[in-house]
Amino acid sequence: MAIGPSWDFCAYSLWWLCWLSWEIQLELLFRRVRILSFPRNLINARDTRKGLAAAFRMWSEVSPFSFREVPRHIDSDLKIGFYSINHTDCLESLIHHCFDGTTGELAHAFFPPNGEIHFDDHEYWILGNTRFSWKKGVWLTDLVHVAAHEIGHALGLMHSLNPNALMHINATLTGKKTISQDEVWGIHRLYGCRDRLFMCPSWARKGFCETRRKLMKKHCPSTCDFCYKFPFPTVPPTLPPPRTKTKTVSEGRNVTFRCGQKIIHKKGKVYWYKDKELLEYSYPGYLSLNDDHMSIIANAINEGTYTCIVKKKERILTTYSWRIRLRH
């Protein structure tokens, strides 16, 4: 499932940050959905609409958006189509290549404000789990799963390195079909979040933010202050680092930290922290974890103190720390 931005508006890795200032305007986008063409293999138009609606419903439950289909002659914010190998401008595009027939690339999407999702019409789309059909000799591909992944791109999310994420580049192979907490965090960072039920204040007074966290995260994130919580636990470093290096860098610069390779080779395990919060996953456009080193894109969100701790069982072998500030 390939994805890439239009190079006209931002650097690839900083795309979503460039659009943070457009939050109010973007609240009006991606509500009207237009289906320009339907698949020819197996699945009919009725089931196609049903599958796409289920995929959009997954995102409407965790974002400020609601989606509805409009007729083809009505202007829309998001356009969906099933296309053959050579379609639209794929021959000229450096980002979205032409489709390759069955299997391979299943679909691709464009970041806002383009608002298009293209599906490969040579695939055998179904409602249900992706599986191989011995009778037909082809792979049957879950439309809901792929559509939900591509909608995430159309809303502004890049691929995730978290193997449990719907937005993982190989999500169809891993079988992950639910929107993970880090993807919810990403959508909330882009567009804000809102409570979906009028009962939220009452539930919060009853202590549901602590006792029924799953329910409240889904329906009452704003009331419980879950909107911008990182999807990993807060675990402060065991010991403060002996010294902290301060780096003042220009916005947009890629900054890499390295955490004592010689020590790591002694079978130590590396733990990374930002402002005393444990980092467990990479976040495209935010940070990239690679065991003994970590990279970030310098921006307002990424300012702060980064620490690595190398431990062998409970014994700390070494610590390093860096403070990142933007050059104004």
Short mmCIF file of N, CA and C in Angstrom, two decimals, residues 12-99:
data_model
loop_
_atom_site.label_atom_id
_atom_site.label_comp_id
_atom_site.label_asym_id
_atom_site.label_seq_id
_atom_site.Cartn_x
_atom_site.Cartn_y
_atom_site.Cartn_z
N TYR A 12 8.63 15.60 3.10
CA TYR A 12 7.89 14.37 3.41
C TYR A 12 7.78 14.13 4.90
N SER A 13 8.91 14.17 5.60
CA SER A 13 8.91 13.77 7.01
C SER A 13 8.25 14.79 7.92
N LEU A 14 8.01 16.00 7.42
CA LEU A 14 7.41 17.04 8.25
C LEU A 14 5.99 17.35 7.84
N TRP A 15 5.40 16.48 6.99
CA TRP A 15 4.12 16.83 6.40
C TRP A 15 3.07 17.23 7.43
N TRP A 16 2.86 16.36 8.42
CA TRP A 16 1.73 16.62 9.32
C TRP A 16 1.97 17.83 10.18
N LEU A 17 3.21 18.15 10.50
CA LEU A 17 3.48 19.34 11.29
C LEU A 17 3.14 20.59 10.50
N CYS A 18 3.37 20.55 9.19
CA CYS A 18 3.07 21.71 8.37
C CYS A 18 1.59 22.02 8.37
N TRP A 19 0.78 21.01 8.65
CA TRP A 19 -0.66 21.23 8.58
C TRP A 19 -1.29 21.47 9.94
N LEU A 20 -0.50 21.47 11.01
CA LEU A 20 -1.08 21.71 12.32
C LEU A 20 -1.76 23.07 12.39
N SER A 21 -1.19 24.07 11.73
CA SER A 21 -1.77 25.41 11.78
C SER A 21 -3.06 25.50 10.99
N TRP A 22 -3.40 24.48 10.23
CA TRP A 22 -4.61 24.47 9.44
C TRP A 22 -5.74 23.70 10.13
N GLU A 23 -5.57 23.46 11.40
CA GLU A 23 -6.50 22.58 12.10
C GLU A 23 -7.94 23.02 11.95
N ILE A 24 -8.23 24.32 12.14
CA ILE A 24 -9.61 24.78 12.10
C ILE A 24 -10.19 24.58 10.70
N GLN A 25 -9.41 24.95 9.67
CA GLN A 25 -9.91 24.79 8.32
C GLN A 25 -10.14 23.32 7.98
N LEU A 26 -9.22 22.46 8.43
CA LEU A 26 -9.31 21.05 8.07
C LEU A 26 -10.46 20.34 8.76
N GLU A 27 -11.01 20.93 9.80
CA GLU A 27 -12.16 20.31 10.44
C GLU A 27 -13.33 20.20 9.47
N LEU A 28 -13.32 21.01 8.42
CA LEU A 28 -14.40 20.99 7.45
C LEU A 28 -14.13 20.04 6.29
N LEU A 29 -12.94 19.45 6.24
CA LEU A 29 -12.56 18.60 5.13
C LEU A 29 -12.92 17.14 5.37
N PHE A 30 -12.89 16.37 4.28
CA PHE A 30 -13.04 14.91 4.33
C PHE A 30 -14.35 14.47 4.96
N ARG A 31 -15.41 15.18 4.66
CA ARG A 31 -16.70 14.72 5.14
C ARG A 31 -17.52 14.12 3.99
N ARG A 32 -17.44 14.76 2.82
CA ARG A 32 -18.21 14.29 1.67
C ARG A 32 -17.34 13.31 0.87
N VAL A 33 -17.87 12.12 0.66
CA VAL A 33 -17.13 11.05 -0.01
C VAL A 33 -17.83 10.70 -1.32
N ARG A 34 -17.06 10.64 -2.40
CA ARG A 34 -17.63 10.33 -3.71
C ARG A 34 -16.95 9.08 -4.26
N ILE A 35 -17.72 8.08 -4.64
CA ILE A 35 -17.18 6.86 -5.24
C ILE A 35 -17.30 6.99 -6.75
N LEU A 36 -16.16 7.07 -7.42
CA LEU A 36 -16.14 7.33 -8.86
C LEU A 36 -16.28 6.06 -9.69
N SER A 37 -15.83 4.93 -9.15
CA SER A 37 -15.93 3.67 -9.88
C SER A 37 -15.91 2.52 -8.89
N PHE A 38 -16.43 1.37 -9.32
CA PHE A 38 -16.55 0.20 -8.46
C PHE A 38 -15.72 -0.95 -9.02
N PRO A 39 -15.37 -1.92 -8.17
CA PRO A 39 -14.56 -3.05 -8.65
C PRO A 39 -15.35 -3.98 -9.56
N ARG A 40 -14.63 -4.68 -10.43
CA ARG A 40 -15.27 -5.58 -11.38
C ARG A 40 -15.24 -7.03 -10.92
N ASN A 41 -14.32 -7.38 -10.03
CA ASN A 41 -14.14 -8.77 -9.63
C ASN A 41 -14.87 -9.07 -8.32
N LEU A 42 -15.71 -10.07 -8.33
CA LEU A 42 -16.36 -10.62 -7.14
C LEU A 42 -17.34 -9.67 -6.47
N ILE A 43 -16.86 -8.65 -5.81
CA ILE A 43 -17.69 -7.82 -4.94
C ILE A 43 -18.56 -6.88 -5.77
N ASN A 44 -19.83 -6.70 -5.35
CA ASN A 44 -20.72 -5.81 -6.08
C ASN A 44 -20.72 -4.41 -5.47
N ALA A 45 -21.46 -3.49 -6.09
CA ALA A 45 -21.46 -2.10 -5.63
C ALA A 45 -22.04 -1.97 -4.23
N ARG A 46 -23.06 -2.75 -3.93
CA ARG A 46 -23.69 -2.67 -2.60
C ARG A 46 -22.70 -3.06 -1.51
N ASP A 47 -22.01 -4.18 -1.70
CA ASP A 47 -21.04 -4.62 -0.69
C ASP A 47 -19.82 -3.70 -0.65
N THR A 48 -19.47 -3.12 -1.79
CA THR A 48 -18.37 -2.16 -1.80
C THR A 48 -18.70 -0.97 -0.91
N ARG A 49 -19.90 -0.44 -1.07
CA ARG A 49 -20.34 0.68 -0.21
C ARG A 49 -20.34 0.26 1.26
N LYS A 50 -20.79 -0.95 1.51
CA LYS A 50 -20.84 -1.45 2.89
C LYS A 50 -19.44 -1.53 3.49
N GLY A 51 -18.49 -2.04 2.71
CA GLY A 51 -17.11 -2.16 3.20
C GLY A 51 -16.46 -0.82 3.43
N LEU A 52 -16.64 0.10 2.49
CA LEU A 52 -16.05 1.44 2.65
C LEU A 52 -16.66 2.16 3.84
N ALA A 53 -17.97 2.00 4.03
CA ALA A 53 -18.63 2.64 5.18
C ALA A 53 -18.06 2.12 6.49
N ALA A 54 -17.79 0.82 6.56
CA ALA A 54 -17.21 0.24 7.78
C ALA A 54 -15.82 0.81 8.04
N ALA A 55 -15.03 1.00 6.99
CA ALA A 55 -13.69 1.56 7.15
C ALA A 55 -13.75 3.01 7.62
N PHE A 56 -14.64 3.80 7.04
CA PHE A 56 -14.77 5.19 7.46
C PHE A 56 -15.29 5.28 8.90
N ARG A 57 -16.14 4.35 9.27
CA ARG A 57 -16.68 4.35 10.63
C ARG A 57 -15.57 4.16 11.67
N MET A 58 -14.57 3.37 11.35
CA MET A 58 -13.44 3.17 12.26
C MET A 58 -12.76 4.50 12.58
N TRP A 59 -12.60 5.35 11.57
CA TRP A 59 -11.91 6.62 11.78
C TRP A 59 -12.83 7.68 12.38
N SER A 60 -14.11 7.63 12.07
CA SER A 60 -15.02 8.63 12.66
C SER A 60 -15.15 8.43 14.17
N GLU A 61 -14.91 7.20 14.63
CA GLU A 61 -15.00 6.93 16.07
C GLU A 61 -13.83 7.51 16.86
N VAL A 62 -12.73 7.83 16.19
CA VAL A 62 -11.55 8.32 16.92
C VAL A 62 -11.09 9.69 16.44
N SER A 63 -11.85 10.31 15.55
CA SER A 63 -11.45 11.62 15.01
C SER A 63 -12.62 12.58 15.09
N PRO A 64 -12.40 13.86 14.80
CA PRO A 64 -13.50 14.84 14.82
C PRO A 64 -14.40 14.74 13.59
N PHE A 65 -14.14 13.82 12.68
CA PHE A 65 -14.84 13.80 11.41
C PHE A 65 -16.01 12.84 11.39
N SER A 66 -16.99 13.19 10.57
CA SER A 66 -18.03 12.25 10.17
C SER A 66 -18.01 12.22 8.65
N PHE A 67 -18.37 11.09 8.07
CA PHE A 67 -18.26 10.92 6.63
C PHE A 67 -19.60 10.49 6.05
N ARG A 68 -19.92 10.98 4.87
CA ARG A 68 -21.13 10.53 4.18
C ARG A 68 -20.87 10.54 2.68
N GLU A 69 -21.46 9.56 2.01
CA GLU A 69 -21.30 9.49 0.56
C GLU A 69 -22.23 10.49 -0.12
N VAL A 70 -21.75 11.10 -1.18
CA VAL A 70 -22.55 12.02 -1.99
C VAL A 70 -22.58 11.50 -3.42
N PRO A 71 -23.60 11.90 -4.21
CA PRO A 71 -23.66 11.46 -5.61
C PRO A 71 -22.45 11.92 -6.41
N ARG A 72 -22.22 11.27 -7.54
CA ARG A 72 -21.02 11.54 -8.32
C ARG A 72 -20.98 12.96 -8.86
N HIS A 73 -22.13 13.59 -9.06
CA HIS A 73 -22.14 14.94 -9.63
C HIS A 73 -21.94 16.02 -8.57
N ILE A 74 -21.89 15.64 -7.29
CA ILE A 74 -21.70 16.59 -6.20
C ILE A 74 -20.21 16.70 -5.87
N ASP A 75 -19.75 17.91 -5.62
CA ASP A 75 -18.36 18.09 -5.24
C ASP A 75 -18.09 17.39 -3.91
N SER A 76 -16.90 16.84 -3.75
CA SER A 76 -16.59 16.07 -2.55
C SER A 76 -15.20 16.40 -2.05
N ASP A 77 -14.95 16.03 -0.80
CA ASP A 77 -13.64 16.21 -0.18
C ASP A 77 -12.73 15.02 -0.41
N LEU A 78 -13.34 13.86 -0.63
CA LEU A 78 -12.57 12.63 -0.79
C LEU A 78 -13.15 11.84 -1.94
N LYS A 79 -12.31 11.45 -2.88
CA LYS A 79 -12.75 10.70 -4.06
C LYS A 79 -12.12 9.31 -4.05
N ILE A 80 -12.95 8.31 -4.31
CA ILE A 80 -12.51 6.91 -4.27
C ILE A 80 -12.79 6.26 -5.61
N GLY A 81 -11.85 5.48 -6.10
CA GLY A 81 -12.06 4.78 -7.35
C GLY A 81 -11.26 3.50 -7.43
N PHE A 82 -11.75 2.57 -8.25
CA PHE A 82 -11.06 1.32 -8.53
C PHE A 82 -10.54 1.40 -9.96
N TYR A 83 -9.22 1.26 -10.13
CA TYR A 83 -8.59 1.58 -11.41
C TYR A 83 -7.74 0.42 -11.93
N SER A 84 -7.52 0.45 -13.24
CA SER A 84 -6.66 -0.55 -13.87
C SER A 84 -5.20 -0.17 -13.68
N ILE A 85 -4.31 -0.91 -14.31
CA ILE A 85 -2.87 -0.71 -14.10
C ILE A 85 -2.45 0.71 -14.44
N ASN A 86 -2.78 1.17 -15.64
CA ASN A 86 -2.42 2.52 -16.08
C ASN A 86 -3.61 3.43 -15.81
N HIS A 87 -3.52 4.24 -14.78
CA HIS A 87 -4.66 5.06 -14.39
C HIS A 87 -4.23 6.47 -14.04
N THR A 88 -5.14 7.39 -14.16
CA THR A 88 -4.95 8.82 -13.89
C THR A 88 -3.59 9.28 -14.40
N ASP A 89 -2.73 9.78 -13.50
CA ASP A 89 -1.44 10.32 -13.94
C ASP A 89 -0.27 9.44 -13.50
N CYS A 90 -0.50 8.13 -13.37
CA CYS A 90 0.53 7.28 -12.78
C CYS A 90 1.80 7.21 -13.62
N LEU A 91 1.70 7.42 -14.92
CA LEU A 91 2.90 7.35 -15.76
C LEU A 91 3.84 8.51 -15.50
N GLU A 92 3.28 9.66 -15.09
CA GLU A 92 4.11 10.83 -14.82
C GLU A 92 4.46 10.99 -13.36
N SER A 93 3.74 10.30 -12.49
CA SER A 93 3.92 10.50 -11.05
C SER A 93 5.19 9.84 -10.56
N LEU A 94 5.94 10.56 -9.72
CA LEU A 94 7.13 10.00 -9.08
C LEU A 94 6.79 9.32 -7.77
N ILE A 95 5.56 9.48 -7.33
CA ILE A 95 5.17 9.00 -6.00
C ILE A 95 4.25 7.80 -6.10
N HIS A 96 3.18 7.92 -6.89
CA HIS A 96 2.22 6.83 -7.02
C HIS A 96 2.40 6.16 -8.36
N HIS A 97 2.94 4.96 -8.31
CA HIS A 97 3.21 4.23 -9.54
C HIS A 97 1.92 3.60 -10.07
N CYS A 98 1.98 3.17 -11.31
CA CYS A 98 0.85 2.44 -11.86
C CYS A 98 0.69 1.11 -11.11
N PHE A 99 -0.52 0.59 -11.11
CA PHE A 99 -0.76 -0.67 -10.41
C PHE A 99 -0.09 -1.82 -11.17
#
